[in-house]
Amino acid sequence: MNAQKLSKRLESVAKFVPQDAIIADIGSDHAYLPCYLVHNNIAKSAIAGEVVKGPYESACQEVQKEQLTTKITVRLADGLAAIEPEDGVTAITIAGMGGPLIATILEKHPEVLKGVERLILQPNIHAKVIREWALQNSWKIIDEVILSEDDKIYEILVLEPGDMHLSEIEQLLGPVLQQQHSEVFQSKWTREIDQWGNVREALQKAEQTPEIVAKSAELAHLIATVGEVLKR
Ligand code: SAM
């Protein structure tokens, strides 16, 4: 992977960046995504935000190597603190982290999100936490992707300002992904059901405290509801 040729995962993220966006890529280790977006005339300019010094320095080097220092600003900052009001950021990408970390980053500086037209979020795990954040903060899901690369499964959530309604199961599985019912989706949730089944078996052998009984019932509910969706 480099700034010209992204991984399948980051290329899928890039596809959702609106034409002529001013983009902020948060957690921009190597800055490959912003460099690609500017090189391909998708983004007009970009901010690459990184909280850790090593990846921040890699991002600075990459932007210099690609001769994009007039279009891409690299900032060492925690999450959305990398974005300043004068930047006029219209879209934000946050990729390659867990859903809870992405949600924490979004929660920490809500004022920065005013005026942002699109969020493209790629959680490696626990996408549900982002859907819950979106529901509580008036962002609606306009698209979702599930893909597999190097034996790992990734989800991408595309959000725009607005309200939506999601059932409990849609929060877990994703409203668009559930509807599409792709092979990757089926494989992900079949694997999850297997894992929940293994945990449940182990719990049944343990002492039946109220917590263990409650956890076991929760897993049984998940196995039944997600199993029902997979049968469709
Ligand atoms: N976004 C790239 C991608 O998808 O390939 C890099 C993913 S890398 C696994 C996650 C990066 O996010 C790391 O470089 C990490 O330092 C950075 N990161 C984690 N928490 C952050 C935060 N609160 N603010 C900015 N960057 C953060």
PDB file of C-alpha atoms and ligand atoms in Angstrom:
ATOM      1  CA  MET A   1       0.000   0.000   0.000  1.00  0.00           C
ATOM      2  CA  ASN A   2       1.119   3.559  -0.701  1.00  0.00           C
ATOM      3  CA  ALA A   3      -0.358   6.951  -1.576  1.00  0.00           C
ATOM      4  CA  GLN A   4      -1.011   5.859  -5.189  1.00  0.00           C
ATOM      5  CA  LYS A   5      -2.353   2.367  -4.473  1.00  0.00           C
ATOM      6  CA  LEU A   6      -4.485   2.017  -1.372  1.00  0.00           C
ATOM      7  CA  SER A   7      -5.572  -1.208   0.310  1.00  0.00           C
ATOM      8  CA  LYS A   8      -9.027  -2.465  -0.716  1.00  0.00           C
ATOM      9  CA  ARG A   9     -10.300  -1.260   2.688  1.00  0.00           C
ATOM     10  CA  LEU A  10      -9.025   2.323   2.330  1.00  0.00           C
ATOM     11  CA  GLU A  11     -10.007   2.451  -1.347  1.00  0.00           C
ATOM     12  CA  SER A  12     -13.581   1.662  -0.264  1.00  0.00           C
ATOM     13  CA  VAL A  13     -13.418   4.489   2.270  1.00  0.00           C
ATOM     14  CA  ALA A  14     -12.098   6.851  -0.440  1.00  0.00           C
ATOM     15  CA  LYS A  15     -15.070   6.046  -2.714  1.00  0.00           C
ATOM     16  CA  PHE A  16     -17.409   7.785  -0.260  1.00  0.00           C
ATOM     17  CA  VAL A  17     -15.478  11.048  -0.083  1.00  0.00           C
ATOM     18  CA  PRO A  18     -17.517  13.670  -1.957  1.00  0.00           C
ATOM     19  CA  GLN A  19     -15.944  15.407  -4.955  1.00  0.00           C
ATOM     20  CA  ASP A  20     -14.069  18.598  -3.941  1.00  0.00           C
ATOM     21  CA  ALA A  21     -14.324  17.821  -0.232  1.00  0.00           C
ATOM     22  CA  ILE A  22     -12.058  19.423   2.314  1.00  0.00           C
ATOM     23  CA  ILE A  23     -11.200  16.309   4.219  1.00  0.00           C
ATOM     24  CA  ALA A  24      -9.835  15.584   7.681  1.00  0.00           C
ATOM     25  CA  ASP A  25      -8.389  12.106   8.128  1.00  0.00           C
ATOM     26  CA  ILE A  26      -8.109  11.383  11.833  1.00  0.00           C
ATOM     27  CA  GLY A  27      -5.610   8.689  12.870  1.00  0.00           C
ATOM     28  CA  SER A  28      -3.716   9.245   9.643  1.00  0.00           C
ATOM     29  CA  ASP A  29      -0.741   6.958  10.085  1.00  0.00           C
ATOM     30  CA  HIS A  30       1.361   7.486   6.849  1.00  0.00           C
ATOM     31  CA  ALA A  31      -1.288   9.894   5.432  1.00  0.00           C
ATOM     32  CA  TYR A  32      -1.868   7.515   2.507  1.00  0.00           C
ATOM     33  CA  LEU A  33      -5.600   8.272   2.348  1.00  0.00           C
ATOM     34  CA  PRO A  34      -5.375  12.096   2.231  1.00  0.00           C
ATOM     35  CA  CYS A  35      -2.454  11.904  -0.260  1.00  0.00           C
ATOM     36  CA  TYR A  36      -4.502   9.588  -2.498  1.00  0.00           C
ATOM     37  CA  LEU A  37      -7.591  11.832  -2.285  1.00  0.00           C
ATOM     38  CA  VAL A  38      -5.658  14.983  -3.204  1.00  0.00           C
ATOM     39  CA  HIS A  39      -3.572  13.266  -5.933  1.00  0.00           C
ATOM     40  CA  ASN A  40      -6.775  12.010  -7.534  1.00  0.00           C
ATOM     41  CA  ASN A  41      -8.453  15.436  -7.363  1.00  0.00           C
ATOM     42  CA  ILE A  42     -11.204  14.085  -5.120  1.00  0.00           C
ATOM     43  CA  ALA A  43     -10.314  16.296  -2.140  1.00  0.00           C
ATOM     44  CA  LYS A  44      -9.370  19.946  -2.654  1.00  0.00           C
ATOM     45  CA  SER A  45      -7.221  19.904   0.468  1.00  0.00           C
ATOM     46  CA  ALA A  46      -6.799  17.837   3.605  1.00  0.00           C
ATOM     47  CA  ILE A  47      -5.847  17.732   7.257  1.00  0.00           C
ATOM     48  CA  ALA A  48      -4.058  14.611   8.465  1.00  0.00           C
ATOM     49  CA  GLY A  49      -4.414  14.280  12.258  1.00  0.00           C
ATOM     50  CA  GLU A  50      -2.307  11.910  14.348  1.00  0.00           C
ATOM     51  CA  VAL A  51      -1.988  11.638  18.121  1.00  0.00           C
ATOM     52  CA  VAL A  52       1.205   9.518  18.245  1.00  0.00           C
ATOM     53  CA  LYS A  53       4.577  11.075  17.340  1.00  0.00           C
ATOM     54  CA  GLY A  54       5.969   8.188  15.221  1.00  0.00           C
ATOM     55  CA  PRO A  55       2.956   7.904  12.868  1.00  0.00           C
ATOM     56  CA  TYR A  56       2.704  11.727  12.836  1.00  0.00           C
ATOM     57  CA  GLU A  57       6.312  11.921  11.583  1.00  0.00           C
ATOM     58  CA  SER A  58       5.581   9.196   8.971  1.00  0.00           C
ATOM     59  CA  ALA A  59       2.584  11.242   7.792  1.00  0.00           C
ATOM     60  CA  CYS A  60       4.751  14.406   7.532  1.00  0.00           C
ATOM     61  CA  GLN A  61       7.405  12.498   5.528  1.00  0.00           C
ATOM     62  CA  GLU A  62       4.811  10.996   3.187  1.00  0.00           C
ATOM     63  CA  VAL A  63       3.201  14.381   2.475  1.00  0.00           C
ATOM     64  CA  GLN A  64       6.646  15.844   1.724  1.00  0.00           C
ATOM     65  CA  LYS A  65       7.634  12.890  -0.451  1.00  0.00           C
ATOM     66  CA  GLU A  66       4.398  13.266  -2.444  1.00  0.00           C
ATOM     67  CA  GLN A  67       5.023  17.044  -2.742  1.00  0.00           C
ATOM     68  CA  LEU A  68       1.625  17.835  -1.274  1.00  0.00           C
ATOM     69  CA  THR A  69       2.639  20.187   1.562  1.00  0.00           C
ATOM     70  CA  THR A  70       0.625  23.078   0.083  1.00  0.00           C
ATOM     71  CA  LYS A  71      -2.555  20.966   0.057  1.00  0.00           C
ATOM     72  CA  ILE A  72      -2.195  18.718   3.116  1.00  0.00           C
ATOM     73  CA  THR A  73      -1.554  19.936   6.669  1.00  0.00           C
ATOM     74  CA  VAL A  74      -0.376  17.314   9.138  1.00  0.00           C
ATOM     75  CA  ARG A  75      -1.165  18.016  12.794  1.00  0.00           C
ATOM     76  CA  LEU A  76      -0.131  16.224  15.979  1.00  0.00           C
ATOM     77  CA  ALA A  77      -3.394  16.255  17.936  1.00  0.00           C
ATOM     78  CA  ASP A  78      -5.904  14.096  19.774  1.00  0.00           C
ATOM     79  CA  GLY A  79      -8.850  13.257  17.506  1.00  0.00           C
ATOM     80  CA  LEU A  80     -10.946  16.131  16.214  1.00  0.00           C
ATOM     81  CA  ALA A  81      -8.672  18.670  17.973  1.00  0.00           C
ATOM     82  CA  ALA A  82      -6.633  18.441  14.750  1.00  0.00           C
ATOM     83  CA  ILE A  83      -9.386  20.397  12.978  1.00  0.00           C
ATOM     84  CA  GLU A  84      -9.520  24.196  13.206  1.00  0.00           C
ATOM     85  CA  PRO A  85     -12.580  26.303  12.264  1.00  0.00           C
ATOM     86  CA  GLU A  86     -10.646  28.073   9.459  1.00  0.00           C
ATOM     87  CA  ASP A  87      -9.980  24.712   7.775  1.00  0.00           C
ATOM     88  CA  GLY A  88     -13.598  24.575   6.565  1.00  0.00           C
ATOM     89  CA  VAL A  89     -13.583  20.780   6.741  1.00  0.00           C
ATOM     90  CA  THR A  90     -16.586  19.263   4.921  1.00  0.00           C
ATOM     91  CA  ALA A  91     -15.937  15.536   5.462  1.00  0.00           C
ATOM     92  CA  ILE A  92     -14.090  13.444   8.039  1.00  0.00           C
ATOM     93  CA  THR A  93     -12.627   9.958   7.667  1.00  0.00           C
ATOM     94  CA  ILE A  94     -11.673   7.829  10.674  1.00  0.00           C
ATOM     95  CA  ALA A  95     -10.447   4.363   9.718  1.00  0.00           C
ATOM     96  CA  GLY A  96      -8.675   1.366  11.179  1.00  0.00           C
ATOM     97  CA  MET A  97      -9.688   1.698  14.829  1.00  0.00           C
ATOM     98  CA  GLY A  98     -12.260   0.032  17.050  1.00  0.00           C
ATOM     99  CA  GLY A  99     -15.818   1.376  17.036  1.00  0.00           C
ATOM    100  CA  PRO A 100     -15.648   2.512  20.700  1.00  0.00           C
ATOM    101  CA  LEU A 101     -12.477   4.560  20.040  1.00  0.00           C
ATOM    102  CA  ILE A 102     -14.041   6.170  16.964  1.00  0.00           C
ATOM    103  CA  ALA A 103     -17.170   7.043  18.987  1.00  0.00           C
ATOM    104  CA  THR A 104     -15.017   8.516  21.777  1.00  0.00           C
ATOM    105  CA  ILE A 105     -13.163  10.682  19.245  1.00  0.00           C
ATOM    106  CA  LEU A 106     -16.491  11.938  17.844  1.00  0.00           C
ATOM    107  CA  GLU A 107     -17.918  12.599  21.330  1.00  0.00           C
ATOM    108  CA  LYS A 108     -14.943  14.557  22.599  1.00  0.00           C
ATOM    109  CA  HIS A 109     -15.279  17.657  20.368  1.00  0.00           C
ATOM    110  CA  PRO A 110     -18.913  17.840  19.164  1.00  0.00           C
ATOM    111  CA  GLU A 111     -18.503  21.531  18.178  1.00  0.00           C
ATOM    112  CA  VAL A 112     -16.076  20.504  15.383  1.00  0.00           C
ATOM    113  CA  LEU A 113     -18.811  18.463  13.694  1.00  0.00           C
ATOM    114  CA  LYS A 114     -21.038  21.501  13.066  1.00  0.00           C
ATOM    115  CA  GLY A 115     -20.917  22.205   9.332  1.00  0.00           C
ATOM    116  CA  VAL A 116     -19.405  18.801   8.494  1.00  0.00           C
ATOM    117  CA  GLU A 117     -21.475  17.220   5.727  1.00  0.00           C
ATOM    118  CA  ARG A 118     -20.273  13.630   5.848  1.00  0.00           C
ATOM    119  CA  LEU A 119     -18.492  11.171   8.154  1.00  0.00           C
ATOM    120  CA  ILE A 120     -16.903   8.063   6.661  1.00  0.00           C
ATOM    121  CA  LEU A 121     -16.072   5.710   9.509  1.00  0.00           C
ATOM    122  CA  GLN A 122     -14.347   2.351   9.244  1.00  0.00           C
ATOM    123  CA  PRO A 123     -14.403   0.485  12.548  1.00  0.00           C
ATOM    124  CA  ASN A 124     -12.384  -2.743  12.723  1.00  0.00           C
ATOM    125  CA  ILE A 125     -14.706  -4.069  15.444  1.00  0.00           C
ATOM    126  CA  HIS A 126     -17.900  -3.112  17.307  1.00  0.00           C
ATOM    127  CA  ALA A 127     -19.526  -0.941  14.615  1.00  0.00           C
ATOM    128  CA  LYS A 128     -22.673  -1.041  16.801  1.00  0.00           C
ATOM    129  CA  VAL A 129     -21.207   1.596  19.121  1.00  0.00           C
ATOM    130  CA  ILE A 130     -20.953   4.017  16.181  1.00  0.00           C
ATOM    131  CA  ARG A 131     -24.569   3.359  15.138  1.00  0.00           C
ATOM    132  CA  GLU A 132     -25.633   4.077  18.744  1.00  0.00           C
ATOM    133  CA  TRP A 133     -23.581   7.307  18.714  1.00  0.00           C
ATOM    134  CA  ALA A 134     -25.182   8.307  15.378  1.00  0.00           C
ATOM    135  CA  LEU A 135     -28.707   7.731  16.748  1.00  0.00           C
ATOM    136  CA  GLN A 136     -28.015   9.835  19.836  1.00  0.00           C
ATOM    137  CA  ASN A 137     -26.308  12.660  17.935  1.00  0.00           C
ATOM    138  CA  SER A 138     -28.611  13.141  14.926  1.00  0.00           C
ATOM    139  CA  TRP A 139     -26.501  11.519  12.218  1.00  0.00           C
ATOM    140  CA  LYS A 140     -28.140   9.119   9.784  1.00  0.00           C
ATOM    141  CA  ILE A 141     -26.601   6.194   7.938  1.00  0.00           C
ATOM    142  CA  ILE A 142     -26.714   6.817   4.187  1.00  0.00           C
ATOM    143  CA  ASP A 143     -24.659   3.777   3.192  1.00  0.00           C
ATOM    144  CA  GLU A 144     -22.678   0.865   4.586  1.00  0.00           C
ATOM    145  CA  VAL A 145     -20.126  -1.557   3.194  1.00  0.00           C
ATOM    146  CA  ILE A 146     -18.794  -4.838   4.507  1.00  0.00           C
ATOM    147  CA  LEU A 147     -15.660  -6.257   2.922  1.00  0.00           C
ATOM    148  CA  SER A 148     -13.021  -8.832   3.538  1.00  0.00           C
ATOM    149  CA  GLU A 149      -9.299  -8.325   3.053  1.00  0.00           C
ATOM    150  CA  ASP A 150      -6.418 -10.536   4.244  1.00  0.00           C
ATOM    151  CA  ASP A 151      -8.828 -12.771   6.178  1.00  0.00           C
ATOM    152  CA  LYS A 152     -10.240  -9.835   8.120  1.00  0.00           C
ATOM    153  CA  ILE A 153     -13.711  -8.388   7.815  1.00  0.00           C
ATOM    154  CA  TYR A 154     -14.238  -4.623   7.874  1.00  0.00           C
ATOM    155  CA  GLU A 155     -17.314  -2.412   7.923  1.00  0.00           C
ATOM    156  CA  ILE A 156     -17.617   1.118   6.576  1.00  0.00           C
ATOM    157  CA  LEU A 157     -20.394   3.450   7.752  1.00  0.00           C
ATOM    158  CA  VAL A 158     -21.257   6.604   5.842  1.00  0.00           C
ATOM    159  CA  LEU A 159     -23.146   9.200   7.870  1.00  0.00           C
ATOM    160  CA  GLU A 160     -24.739  12.543   7.106  1.00  0.00           C
ATOM    161  CA  PRO A 161     -26.562  14.933   9.451  1.00  0.00           C
ATOM    162  CA  GLY A 162     -30.160  13.874  10.062  1.00  0.00           C
ATOM    163  CA  ASP A 163     -32.303  11.553  12.129  1.00  0.00           C
ATOM    164  CA  MET A 164     -33.013   7.861  11.609  1.00  0.00           C
ATOM    165  CA  HIS A 165     -34.753   5.010  13.354  1.00  0.00           C
ATOM    166  CA  LEU A 166     -32.878   1.743  13.916  1.00  0.00           C
ATOM    167  CA  SER A 167     -34.227  -1.396  15.576  1.00  0.00           C
ATOM    168  CA  GLU A 168     -32.042  -3.207  18.103  1.00  0.00           C
ATOM    169  CA  ILE A 169     -30.950  -5.753  15.495  1.00  0.00           C
ATOM    170  CA  GLU A 170     -30.223  -3.038  12.899  1.00  0.00           C
ATOM    171  CA  GLN A 171     -27.940  -1.315  15.408  1.00  0.00           C
ATOM    172  CA  LEU A 172     -25.959  -4.528  15.690  1.00  0.00           C
ATOM    173  CA  LEU A 173     -25.926  -5.715  12.078  1.00  0.00           C
ATOM    174  CA  GLY A 174     -26.286  -2.434  10.182  1.00  0.00           C
ATOM    175  CA  PRO A 175     -29.509  -1.506   8.344  1.00  0.00           C
ATOM    176  CA  VAL A 176     -27.935  -1.504   4.865  1.00  0.00           C
ATOM    177  CA  LEU A 177     -25.698  -4.524   5.475  1.00  0.00           C
ATOM    178  CA  GLN A 178     -28.630  -6.555   6.812  1.00  0.00           C
ATOM    179  CA  GLN A 179     -30.655  -5.651   3.736  1.00  0.00           C
ATOM    180  CA  GLN A 180     -27.815  -6.519   1.334  1.00  0.00           C
ATOM    181  CA  HIS A 181     -27.183  -9.832   3.126  1.00  0.00           C
ATOM    182  CA  SER A 182     -23.879 -10.320   1.283  1.00  0.00           C
ATOM    183  CA  GLU A 183     -21.677 -13.406   1.576  1.00  0.00           C
ATOM    184  CA  VAL A 184     -19.181 -11.490   3.728  1.00  0.00           C
ATOM    185  CA  PHE A 185     -22.019 -10.386   6.024  1.00  0.00           C
ATOM    186  CA  GLN A 186     -23.242 -13.974   6.368  1.00  0.00           C
ATOM    187  CA  SER A 187     -19.737 -15.237   7.030  1.00  0.00           C
ATOM    188  CA  LYS A 188     -19.084 -12.568   9.706  1.00  0.00           C
ATOM    189  CA  TRP A 189     -22.261 -13.279  11.644  1.00  0.00           C
ATOM    190  CA  THR A 190     -21.997 -17.056  11.283  1.00  0.00           C
ATOM    191  CA  ARG A 191     -18.562 -16.768  12.885  1.00  0.00           C
ATOM    192  CA  GLU A 192     -19.942 -14.526  15.658  1.00  0.00           C
ATOM    193  CA  ILE A 193     -22.768 -16.974  16.398  1.00  0.00           C
ATOM    194  CA  ASP A 194     -20.221 -19.794  16.678  1.00  0.00           C
ATOM    195  CA  GLN A 195     -18.162 -17.745  19.114  1.00  0.00           C
ATOM    196  CA  TRP A 196     -21.211 -16.792  21.196  1.00  0.00           C
ATOM    197  CA  GLY A 197     -22.148 -20.494  21.278  1.00  0.00           C
ATOM    198  CA  ASN A 198     -18.675 -21.423  22.576  1.00  0.00           C
ATOM    199  CA  VAL A 199     -18.830 -18.757  25.274  1.00  0.00           C
ATOM    200  CA  ARG A 200     -22.306 -19.891  26.270  1.00  0.00           C
ATOM    201  CA  GLU A 201     -21.158 -23.512  26.581  1.00  0.00           C
ATOM    202  CA  ALA A 202     -18.311 -22.404  28.851  1.00  0.00           C
ATOM    203  CA  LEU A 203     -20.714 -20.296  30.946  1.00  0.00           C
ATOM    204  CA  GLN A 204     -23.053 -23.230  31.406  1.00  0.00           C
ATOM    205  CA  LYS A 205     -20.215 -25.193  33.037  1.00  0.00           C
ATOM    206  CA  ALA A 206     -19.482 -22.363  35.485  1.00  0.00           C
ATOM    207  CA  GLU A 207     -21.229 -21.696  38.807  1.00  0.00           C
ATOM    208  CA  GLN A 208     -24.665 -20.240  37.947  1.00  0.00           C
ATOM    209  CA  THR A 209     -24.419 -16.811  39.594  1.00  0.00           C
ATOM    210  CA  PRO A 210     -27.067 -14.214  38.580  1.00  0.00           C
ATOM    211  CA  GLU A 211     -24.449 -12.495  36.345  1.00  0.00           C
ATOM    212  CA  ILE A 212     -23.564 -15.733  34.553  1.00  0.00           C
ATOM    213  CA  VAL A 213     -27.248 -16.602  34.077  1.00  0.00           C
ATOM    214  CA  ALA A 214     -27.957 -13.099  32.687  1.00  0.00           C
ATOM    215  CA  LYS A 215     -24.951 -13.217  30.313  1.00  0.00           C
ATOM    216  CA  SER A 216     -25.947 -16.657  29.103  1.00  0.00           C
ATOM    217  CA  ALA A 217     -29.534 -15.472  28.444  1.00  0.00           C
ATOM    218  CA  GLU A 218     -28.196 -12.434  26.556  1.00  0.00           C
ATOM    219  CA  LEU A 219     -26.059 -14.696  24.353  1.00  0.00           C
ATOM    220  CA  ALA A 220     -28.995 -17.049  23.745  1.00  0.00           C
ATOM    221  CA  HIS A 221     -31.074 -14.024  22.633  1.00  0.00           C
ATOM    222  CA  LEU A 222     -28.310 -12.857  20.268  1.00  0.00           C
ATOM    223  CA  ILE A 223     -27.819 -16.326  18.806  1.00  0.00           C
ATOM    224  CA  ALA A 224     -31.555 -16.653  18.182  1.00  0.00           C
ATOM    225  CA  THR A 225     -32.142 -13.168  16.692  1.00  0.00           C
ATOM    226  CA  VAL A 226     -29.037 -13.052  14.489  1.00  0.00           C
ATOM    227  CA  GLY A 227     -29.605 -16.701  13.511  1.00  0.00           C
ATOM    228  CA  GLU A 228     -33.115 -15.754  12.400  1.00  0.00           C
ATOM    229  CA  VAL A 229     -31.745 -12.979  10.155  1.00  0.00           C
ATOM    230  CA  LEU A 230     -29.214 -15.368   8.594  1.00  0.00           C
ATOM    231  CA  LYS A 231     -31.977 -17.831   7.646  1.00  0.00           C
ATOM    232  CA  ARG A 232     -33.637 -15.220   5.382  1.00  0.00           C
TER     233      ARG A 232
HETATM  234  N1  SAM B   1      -6.241   5.340   9.365  1.00  0.00           N
HETATM  235  C1  SAM B   1      -5.153   4.462   8.970  1.00  0.00           C
HETATM  236  C2  SAM B   1      -5.701   3.240   8.301  1.00  0.00           C
HETATM  237  O1  SAM B   1      -6.919   3.015   8.355  1.00  0.00           O
HETATM  238  O2  SAM B   1      -4.923   2.473   7.727  1.00  0.00           O
HETATM  239  C3  SAM B   1      -4.296   4.083  10.178  1.00  0.00           C
HETATM  240  C4  SAM B   1      -4.948   3.126  11.127  1.00  0.00           C
HETATM  241  S1  SAM B   1      -3.932   2.852  12.519  1.00  0.00           S
HETATM  242  C5  SAM B   1      -4.333   1.213  12.954  1.00  0.00           C
HETATM  243  C6  SAM B   1      -4.736   3.820  13.748  1.00  0.00           C
HETATM  244  C7  SAM B   1      -4.040   5.175  13.910  1.00  0.00           C
HETATM  245  O3  SAM B   1      -4.878   6.016  14.666  1.00  0.00           O
HETATM  246  C8  SAM B   1      -2.724   5.065  14.663  1.00  0.00           C
HETATM  247  O4  SAM B   1      -1.709   5.695  13.933  1.00  0.00           O
HETATM  248  C9  SAM B   1      -3.015   5.773  15.978  1.00  0.00           C
HETATM  249  O5  SAM B   1      -1.888   6.433  16.493  1.00  0.00           O
HETATM  250  C10 SAM B   1      -4.087   6.757  15.570  1.00  0.00           C
HETATM  251  N2  SAM B   1      -4.958   7.221  16.650  1.00  0.00           N
HETATM  252  C11 SAM B   1      -5.492   6.501  17.659  1.00  0.00           C
HETATM  253  N3  SAM B   1      -6.217   7.287  18.466  1.00  0.00           N
HETATM  254  C12 SAM B   1      -6.155   8.537  17.951  1.00  0.00           C
HETATM  255  C13 SAM B   1      -6.689   9.787  18.346  1.00  0.00           C
HETATM  256  N4  SAM B   1      -7.417   9.911  19.442  1.00  0.00           N
HETATM  257  N5  SAM B   1      -6.421  10.855  17.572  1.00  0.00           N
HETATM  258  C14 SAM B   1      -5.669  10.764  16.465  1.00  0.00           C
HETATM  259  N6  SAM B   1      -5.112   9.600  16.055  1.00  0.00           N
HETATM  260  C15 SAM B   1      -5.358   8.507  16.791  1.00  0.00           C
END
